[in-house]
Each structure stands twice: as C-alpha cells, then as structure tokens.
Amino acid sequence: MITPLHAGVGSGLGVIDLPIQREKHTNFPKIEASTLKGCFRESLEQKLGRDTKEIHLAFGCDGCDLEIKEFAGALGFSDARILLFPIKSVKGIFAYATCPYVIQRFNSENSDFLLPEVDELTISKNSTIALTGGDVVLEEYVFNVSKNDKVDRLADALSKIVGIKDLKQRLIILPDDEFTEFVSRSTEVITRNRINNDTGTVDSQSGGLFTEEYLPAESVLYSLLLFGNSIEVFKDTTPKEWFIKNKRGAIQIGGNSTLGKGIVEVKINENSK
C-alpha cells in the first residue's frame, strides 16, 4: 500500500465518524470484494475503454451493448485480508507485524503456496528493529523476542509475492491478541473540517469537524482472484492471461482519490493455480 487507504462503511457508531471496513469476528481491517472488483474494473476501463467487450466478459454486464444484456463476469474476487501491518518502532522506524493466526488462515486459503508457520514473539536473525538487549519496542509496548530461522524463511517466502526487499529486517511475529490490538487501535485517524462553499469557513451547521480512519501506508493485504468461464471466448487468450497482461501496477482503492489516498501497488502470484 503506497498511500493511506479508506475503504469505508459510511457512518460509524463509535468515536470515529467514518471508520474503515472490518471483519466482524476478528476486527481485522479488510476491503470488501465488491470494492476491489469495482476498482479493478475502473482501472482497466481507464486503460482500455469503458465499453470494451473483454471488460464486460471479465467483470460482468448489466444492460451493456452485447447480444446478451446481463451476465456474470469470468473474474471473481475475495475480500482483501490483512497479511502485514506496519507499526512504529523505536528502532528501525517501523516493523511489519503479523501473527500465527494470519499465517494459518493464509495457508488455508492458498494451498498451492504455503507459508512457513512460525512461533510468536520471534524475529529474523538479520532483524534491525531489536534494541541491544533484544527487546522490540512497538509504539509504547515492549516485547521480549527471540531470533529464529523460521522467520527468515517466512520473510523469504513472503518477499516472493509482495516484493518487499527489507522484509526480513523488519518482520516480527506477534501473539494473536497483541496483533489484534494493534490493527484495532493503530490505524490512522485524521480530523478534517467541513467547509461552507459560500463563506469559505468551517460549516458549523453540519457539525464542522469530523474524523476519518485509514489503513496506514505500507500495509499489505491479499485477495484471491478466481477465474471462471465467460459466455464468450476471449480473443486468443484466457481470462487469467488477459487480466495479468492488462492490469496496472498500481490502482486507486477507496475514498478521497483527489487527496492522493488509496494508491495501492498490485502484485499477482502468476504461478498460483
């Protein structure tokens, strides 16, 4: 994730006026599959044209200018789930955190690309986030960690799909509960003003100040991309080959695109079945 991202749910019942999407049972941040699908479609329409036949075949059609007016597309998306979460570190600027539950869930969904399972409170032997005494300080919390070769192997495996060169130096495996606490409370919360267009001052009638929640830059999420059969054959290619060839290296997801928010780098594991 290149810039902070707000995939919102409208208004919230908590202290944040505009919270991000979260899983009900874990409270982990997520991006709904419908949001992802719409953003990828918009990106490809900007590149290839809005009424391109292949886009309709890939993403589906509702009243398009084809012989069959309504049909489902060949591409399917799962919700994007958290894999790595950046946390401010006393040493090394920030750490990439994950937890055993996240790794186990990733493996259950990606049987053809299994990540090494690792113990909690471990870091790489080449880590740069540990203090001289061996502790890692994330925000105001101190963690006593140990160095483990399994973290190096996990970082090597993850780097193949996410492309983070210094992941081995920054990676830490937190306990499930502590990871949940960080992803629940360490997102970015920005306070903004509503401005009256006529006066150019704060619009006190509509409440003035409001808060927005963002997933921080450097967050890493993953989604499953599913390829089915379209109602017509793609010209000289398959839906998977067409998507990989035409997808952009970066797309915009979520709100506040005019403020530079939601710029996301897209990585595809082309070897996945």
PDB file of N, CA and C in Angstrom, residues 123-184:
ATOM      1  N   ILE A 123      11.700 -12.893  15.685  1.00  0.00           N
ATOM      2  CA  ILE A 123      12.155 -12.012  14.615  1.00  0.00           C
ATOM      3  C   ILE A 123      13.242 -12.726  13.832  1.00  0.00           C
ATOM      4  N   SER A 124      13.633 -12.133  12.715  1.00  0.00           N
ATOM      5  CA  SER A 124      14.693 -12.689  11.890  1.00  0.00           C
ATOM      6  C   SER A 124      16.052 -12.513  12.565  1.00  0.00           C
ATOM      7  N   LYS A 125      16.996 -13.366  12.211  1.00  0.00           N
ATOM      8  CA  LYS A 125      18.355 -13.213  12.722  1.00  0.00           C
ATOM      9  C   LYS A 125      19.038 -11.975  12.157  1.00  0.00           C
ATOM     10  N   ASN A 126      18.489 -11.434  11.072  1.00  0.00           N
ATOM     11  CA  ASN A 126      19.027 -10.212  10.470  1.00  0.00           C
ATOM     12  C   ASN A 126      18.177  -8.993  10.801  1.00  0.00           C
ATOM     13  N   SER A 127      17.379  -9.078  11.849  1.00  0.00           N
ATOM     14  CA  SER A 127      16.449  -8.001  12.185  1.00  0.00           C
ATOM     15  C   SER A 127      17.183  -6.716  12.568  1.00  0.00           C
ATOM     16  N   THR A 128      16.584  -5.585  12.176  1.00  0.00           N
ATOM     17  CA  THR A 128      17.132  -4.270  12.531  1.00  0.00           C
ATOM     18  C   THR A 128      16.195  -3.506  13.460  1.00  0.00           C
ATOM     19  N   ILE A 129      15.176  -4.171  13.996  1.00  0.00           N
ATOM     20  CA  ILE A 129      14.214  -3.471  14.857  1.00  0.00           C
ATOM     21  C   ILE A 129      14.413  -3.783  16.336  1.00  0.00           C
ATOM     22  N   ALA A 130      15.362  -4.658  16.659  1.00  0.00           N
ATOM     23  CA  ALA A 130      15.595  -5.038  18.052  1.00  0.00           C
ATOM     24  C   ALA A 130      16.631  -4.125  18.692  1.00  0.00           C
ATOM     25  N   LEU A 131      16.402  -3.768  19.951  1.00  0.00           N
ATOM     26  CA  LEU A 131      17.371  -2.992  20.714  1.00  0.00           C
ATOM     27  C   LEU A 131      18.544  -3.886  21.113  1.00  0.00           C
ATOM     28  N   THR A 132      19.570  -3.275  21.700  1.00  0.00           N
ATOM     29  CA  THR A 132      20.773  -4.016  22.075  1.00  0.00           C
ATOM     30  C   THR A 132      20.454  -5.178  23.009  1.00  0.00           C
ATOM     31  N   GLY A 133      19.516  -4.970  23.924  1.00  0.00           N
ATOM     32  CA  GLY A 133      19.160  -6.027  24.864  1.00  0.00           C
ATOM     33  C   GLY A 133      18.275  -7.111  24.289  1.00  0.00           C
ATOM     34  N   GLY A 134      17.825  -6.941  23.062  1.00  0.00           N
ATOM     35  CA  GLY A 134      16.995  -7.950  22.410  1.00  0.00           C
ATOM     36  C   GLY A 134      15.521  -7.644  22.387  1.00  0.00           C
ATOM     37  N   ASP A 135      15.098  -6.579  23.074  1.00  0.00           N
ATOM     38  CA  ASP A 135      13.682  -6.214  23.070  1.00  0.00           C
ATOM     39  C   ASP A 135      13.320  -5.438  21.808  1.00  0.00           C
ATOM     40  N   VAL A 136      12.050  -5.526  21.434  1.00  0.00           N
ATOM     41  CA  VAL A 136      11.494  -4.717  20.348  1.00  0.00           C
ATOM     42  C   VAL A 136      10.424  -3.819  20.956  1.00  0.00           C
ATOM     43  N   VAL A 137      10.522  -2.515  20.683  1.00  0.00           N
ATOM     44  CA  VAL A 137       9.561  -1.554  21.220  1.00  0.00           C
ATOM     45  C   VAL A 137       8.689  -1.053  20.075  1.00  0.00           C
ATOM     46  N   LEU A 138       7.420  -1.425  20.101  1.00  0.00           N
ATOM     47  CA  LEU A 138       6.448  -1.003  19.096  1.00  0.00           C
ATOM     48  C   LEU A 138       5.477  -0.037  19.749  1.00  0.00           C
ATOM     49  N   GLU A 139       5.486   1.205  19.252  1.00  0.00           N
ATOM     50  CA  GLU A 139       4.759   2.285  19.908  1.00  0.00           C
ATOM     51  C   GLU A 139       5.193   2.326  21.376  1.00  0.00           C
ATOM     52  N   GLU A 140       4.283   2.187  22.336  1.00  0.00           N
ATOM     53  CA  GLU A 140       4.705   2.240  23.743  1.00  0.00           C
ATOM     54  C   GLU A 140       4.821   0.856  24.382  1.00  0.00           C
ATOM     55  N   TYR A 141       4.770  -0.198  23.573  1.00  0.00           N
ATOM     56  CA  TYR A 141       4.777  -1.558  24.104  1.00  0.00           C
ATOM     57  C   TYR A 141       6.137  -2.227  23.873  1.00  0.00           C
ATOM     58  N   VAL A 142       6.626  -2.914  24.910  1.00  0.00           N
ATOM     59  CA  VAL A 142       7.917  -3.599  24.852  1.00  0.00           C
ATOM     60  C   VAL A 142       7.677  -5.102  24.730  1.00  0.00           C
ATOM     61  N   PHE A 143       8.329  -5.714  23.747  1.00  0.00           N
ATOM     62  CA  PHE A 143       8.193  -7.152  23.520  1.00  0.00           C
ATOM     63  C   PHE A 143       9.563  -7.808  23.628  1.00  0.00           C
ATOM     64  N   ASN A 144       9.642  -8.834  24.457  1.00  0.00           N
ATOM     65  CA  ASN A 144      10.862  -9.625  24.561  1.00  0.00           C
ATOM     66  C   ASN A 144      10.796 -10.732  23.518  1.00  0.00           C
ATOM     67  N   VAL A 145      11.666 -10.664  22.534  1.00  0.00           N
ATOM     68  CA  VAL A 145      11.585 -11.565  21.384  1.00  0.00           C
ATOM     69  C   VAL A 145      12.846 -12.410  21.288  1.00  0.00           C
ATOM     70  N   SER A 146      12.765 -13.442  20.475  1.00  0.00           N
ATOM     71  CA  SER A 146      13.927 -14.280  20.175  1.00  0.00           C
ATOM     72  C   SER A 146      14.097 -14.363  18.667  1.00  0.00           C
ATOM     73  N   LYS A 147      15.333 -14.588  18.248  1.00  0.00           N
ATOM     74  CA  LYS A 147      15.622 -14.708  16.820  1.00  0.00           C
ATOM     75  C   LYS A 147      15.456 -16.158  16.393  1.00  0.00           C
ATOM     76  N   ASN A 148      14.858 -16.347  15.204  1.00  0.00           N
ATOM     77  CA  ASN A 148      14.505 -17.692  14.767  1.00  0.00           C
ATOM     78  C   ASN A 148      14.652 -17.797  13.253  1.00  0.00           C
ATOM     79  N   ASP A 149      15.285 -18.883  12.813  1.00  0.00           N
ATOM     80  CA  ASP A 149      15.478 -19.103  11.374  1.00  0.00           C
ATOM     81  C   ASP A 149      14.159 -19.205  10.621  1.00  0.00           C
ATOM     82  N   LYS A 150      13.097 -19.649  11.308  1.00  0.00           N
ATOM     83  CA  LYS A 150      11.805 -19.787  10.639  1.00  0.00           C
ATOM     84  C   LYS A 150      11.289 -18.438  10.136  1.00  0.00           C
ATOM     85  N   VAL A 151      11.597 -17.366  10.863  1.00  0.00           N
ATOM     86  CA  VAL A 151      11.165 -16.035  10.431  1.00  0.00           C
ATOM     87  C   VAL A 151      11.888 -15.639   9.149  1.00  0.00           C
ATOM     88  N   ASP A 152      13.169 -16.010   9.038  1.00  0.00           N
ATOM     89  CA  ASP A 152      13.902 -15.745   7.801  1.00  0.00           C
ATOM     90  C   ASP A 152      13.252 -16.466   6.627  1.00  0.00           C
ATOM     91  N   ARG A 153      12.861 -17.720   6.843  1.00  0.00           N
ATOM     92  CA  ARG A 153      12.227 -18.478   5.765  1.00  0.00           C
ATOM     93  C   ARG A 153      10.860 -17.896   5.414  1.00  0.00           C
ATOM     94  N   LEU A 154      10.126 -17.457   6.435  1.00  0.00           N
ATOM     95  CA  LEU A 154       8.833 -16.819   6.178  1.00  0.00           C
ATOM     96  C   LEU A 154       9.016 -15.531   5.384  1.00  0.00           C
ATOM     97  N   ALA A 155       9.990 -14.717   5.764  1.00  0.00           N
ATOM     98  CA  ALA A 155      10.243 -13.460   5.056  1.00  0.00           C
ATOM     99  C   ALA A 155      10.651 -13.717   3.611  1.00  0.00           C
ATOM    100  N   ASP A 156      11.471 -14.735   3.388  1.00  0.00           N
ATOM    101  CA  ASP A 156      11.878 -15.069   2.018  1.00  0.00           C
ATOM    102  C   ASP A 156      10.673 -15.476   1.178  1.00  0.00           C
ATOM    103  N   ALA A 157       9.785 -16.281   1.761  1.00  0.00           N
ATOM    104  CA  ALA A 157       8.595 -16.725   1.030  1.00  0.00           C
ATOM    105  C   ALA A 157       7.667 -15.558   0.732  1.00  0.00           C
ATOM    106  N   LEU A 158       7.441 -14.690   1.721  1.00  0.00           N
ATOM    107  CA  LEU A 158       6.565 -13.536   1.519  1.00  0.00           C
ATOM    108  C   LEU A 158       7.135 -12.566   0.493  1.00  0.00           C
ATOM    109  N   SER A 159       8.449 -12.382   0.520  1.00  0.00           N
ATOM    110  CA  SER A 159       9.074 -11.427  -0.402  1.00  0.00           C
ATOM    111  C   SER A 159       8.846 -11.809  -1.856  1.00  0.00           C
ATOM    112  N   LYS A 160       8.682 -13.100  -2.118  1.00  0.00           N
ATOM    113  CA  LYS A 160       8.453 -13.546  -3.490  1.00  0.00           C
ATOM    114  C   LYS A 160       7.120 -13.051  -4.036  1.00  0.00           C
ATOM    115  N   ILE A 161       6.145 -12.826  -3.159  1.00  0.00           N
ATOM    116  CA  ILE A 161       4.826 -12.412  -3.646  1.00  0.00           C
ATOM    117  C   ILE A 161       4.518 -10.949  -3.364  1.00  0.00           C
ATOM    118  N   VAL A 162       5.139 -10.361  -2.334  1.00  0.00           N
ATOM    119  CA  VAL A 162       4.830  -8.959  -2.020  1.00  0.00           C
ATOM    120  C   VAL A 162       5.929  -8.007  -2.451  1.00  0.00           C
ATOM    121  N   GLY A 163       7.139  -8.530  -2.717  1.00  0.00           N
ATOM    122  CA  GLY A 163       8.197  -7.698  -3.274  1.00  0.00           C
ATOM    123  C   GLY A 163       8.796  -6.679  -2.326  1.00  0.00           C
ATOM    124  N   ILE A 164       8.787  -6.938  -1.021  1.00  0.00           N
ATOM    125  CA  ILE A 164       9.392  -6.021  -0.048  1.00  0.00           C
ATOM    126  C   ILE A 164      10.827  -6.476   0.215  1.00  0.00           C
ATOM    127  N   LYS A 165      11.792  -5.661  -0.187  1.00  0.00           N
ATOM    128  CA  LYS A 165      13.191  -6.068  -0.126  1.00  0.00           C
ATOM    129  C   LYS A 165      13.713  -6.185   1.305  1.00  0.00           C
ATOM    130  N   ASP A 166      13.264  -5.300   2.201  1.00  0.00           N
ATOM    131  CA  ASP A 166      13.796  -5.304   3.569  1.00  0.00           C
ATOM    132  C   ASP A 166      12.848  -5.985   4.556  1.00  0.00           C
ATOM    133  N   LEU A 167      11.995  -6.867   4.067  1.00  0.00           N
ATOM    134  CA  LEU A 167      11.019  -7.517   4.943  1.00  0.00           C
ATOM    135  C   LEU A 167      11.697  -8.328   6.040  1.00  0.00           C
ATOM    136  N   LYS A 168      12.774  -9.005   5.699  1.00  0.00           N
ATOM    137  CA  LYS A 168      13.464  -9.837   6.682  1.00  0.00           C
ATOM    138  C   LYS A 168      13.958  -9.003   7.862  1.00  0.00           C
ATOM    139  N   GLN A 169      14.398  -7.788   7.597  1.00  0.00           N
ATOM    140  CA  GLN A 169      14.929  -6.926   8.649  1.00  0.00           C
ATOM    141  C   GLN A 169      13.820  -6.342   9.532  1.00  0.00           C
ATOM    142  N   ARG A 170      12.597  -6.236   9.007  1.00  0.00           N
ATOM    143  CA  ARG A 170      11.513  -5.558   9.724  1.00  0.00           C
ATOM    144  C   ARG A 170      10.442  -6.489  10.291  1.00  0.00           C
ATOM    145  N   LEU A 171      10.456  -7.748   9.923  1.00  0.00           N
ATOM    146  CA  LEU A 171       9.343  -8.641  10.257  1.00  0.00           C
ATOM    147  C   LEU A 171       9.370  -9.064  11.725  1.00  0.00           C
ATOM    148  N   ILE A 172       8.202  -9.047  12.359  1.00  0.00           N
ATOM    149  CA  ILE A 172       8.035  -9.554  13.719  1.00  0.00           C
ATOM    150  C   ILE A 172       6.731 -10.342  13.789  1.00  0.00           C
ATOM    151  N   ILE A 173       6.778 -11.463  14.506  1.00  0.00           N
ATOM    152  CA  ILE A 173       5.593 -12.298  14.698  1.00  0.00           C
ATOM    153  C   ILE A 173       5.043 -12.009  16.091  1.00  0.00           C
ATOM    154  N   LEU A 174       3.901 -11.362  16.150  1.00  0.00           N
ATOM    155  CA  LEU A 174       3.273 -11.020  17.420  1.00  0.00           C
ATOM    156  C   LEU A 174       2.274 -12.098  17.840  1.00  0.00           C
ATOM    157  N   PRO A 175       1.968 -12.204  19.134  1.00  0.00           N
ATOM    158  CA  PRO A 175       0.851 -13.065  19.550  1.00  0.00           C
ATOM    159  C   PRO A 175      -0.454 -12.580  18.918  1.00  0.00           C
ATOM    160  N   ASP A 176      -1.385 -13.480  18.727  1.00  0.00           N
ATOM    161  CA  ASP A 176      -2.642 -13.138  18.059  1.00  0.00           C
ATOM    162  C   ASP A 176      -3.356 -11.968  18.740  1.00  0.00           C
ATOM    163  N   ASP A 177      -3.419 -11.993  20.070  1.00  0.00           N
ATOM    164  CA  ASP A 177      -4.153 -10.951  20.789  1.00  0.00           C
ATOM    165  C   ASP A 177      -3.504  -9.582  20.624  1.00  0.00           C
ATOM    166  N   GLU A 178      -2.173  -9.536  20.701  1.00  0.00           N
ATOM    167  CA  GLU A 178      -1.476  -8.258  20.556  1.00  0.00           C
ATOM    168  C   GLU A 178      -1.604  -7.726  19.127  1.00  0.00           C
ATOM    169  N   PHE A 179      -1.546  -8.628  18.145  1.00  0.00           N
ATOM    170  CA  PHE A 179      -1.726  -8.195  16.757  1.00  0.00           C
ATOM    171  C   PHE A 179      -3.113  -7.603  16.567  1.00  0.00           C
ATOM    172  N   THR A 180      -4.120  -8.254  17.136  1.00  0.00           N
ATOM    173  CA  THR A 180      -5.489  -7.743  17.049  1.00  0.00           C
ATOM    174  C   THR A 180      -5.593  -6.357  17.666  1.00  0.00           C
ATOM    175  N   GLU A 181      -4.912  -6.153  18.781  1.00  0.00           N
ATOM    176  CA  GLU A 181      -4.932  -4.851  19.448  1.00  0.00           C
ATOM    177  C   GLU A 181      -4.336  -3.765  18.547  1.00  0.00           C
ATOM    178  N   PHE A 182      -3.229  -4.064  17.890  1.00  0.00           N
ATOM    179  CA  PHE A 182      -2.588  -3.066  17.033  1.00  0.00           C
ATOM    180  C   PHE A 182      -3.445  -2.729  15.812  1.00  0.00           C
ATOM    181  N   VAL A 183      -3.998  -3.740  15.144  1.00  0.00           N
ATOM    182  CA  VAL A 183      -4.786  -3.444  13.944  1.00  0.00           C
ATOM    183  C   VAL A 183      -6.110  -2.779  14.297  1.00  0.00           C
ATOM    184  N   SER A 184      -6.508  -2.890  15.570  1.00  0.00           N
ATOM    185  CA  SER A 184      -7.740  -2.243  16.016  1.00  0.00           C
ATOM    186  C   SER A 184      -7.512  -0.796  16.429  1.00  0.00           C
TER     187      SER A 184
END
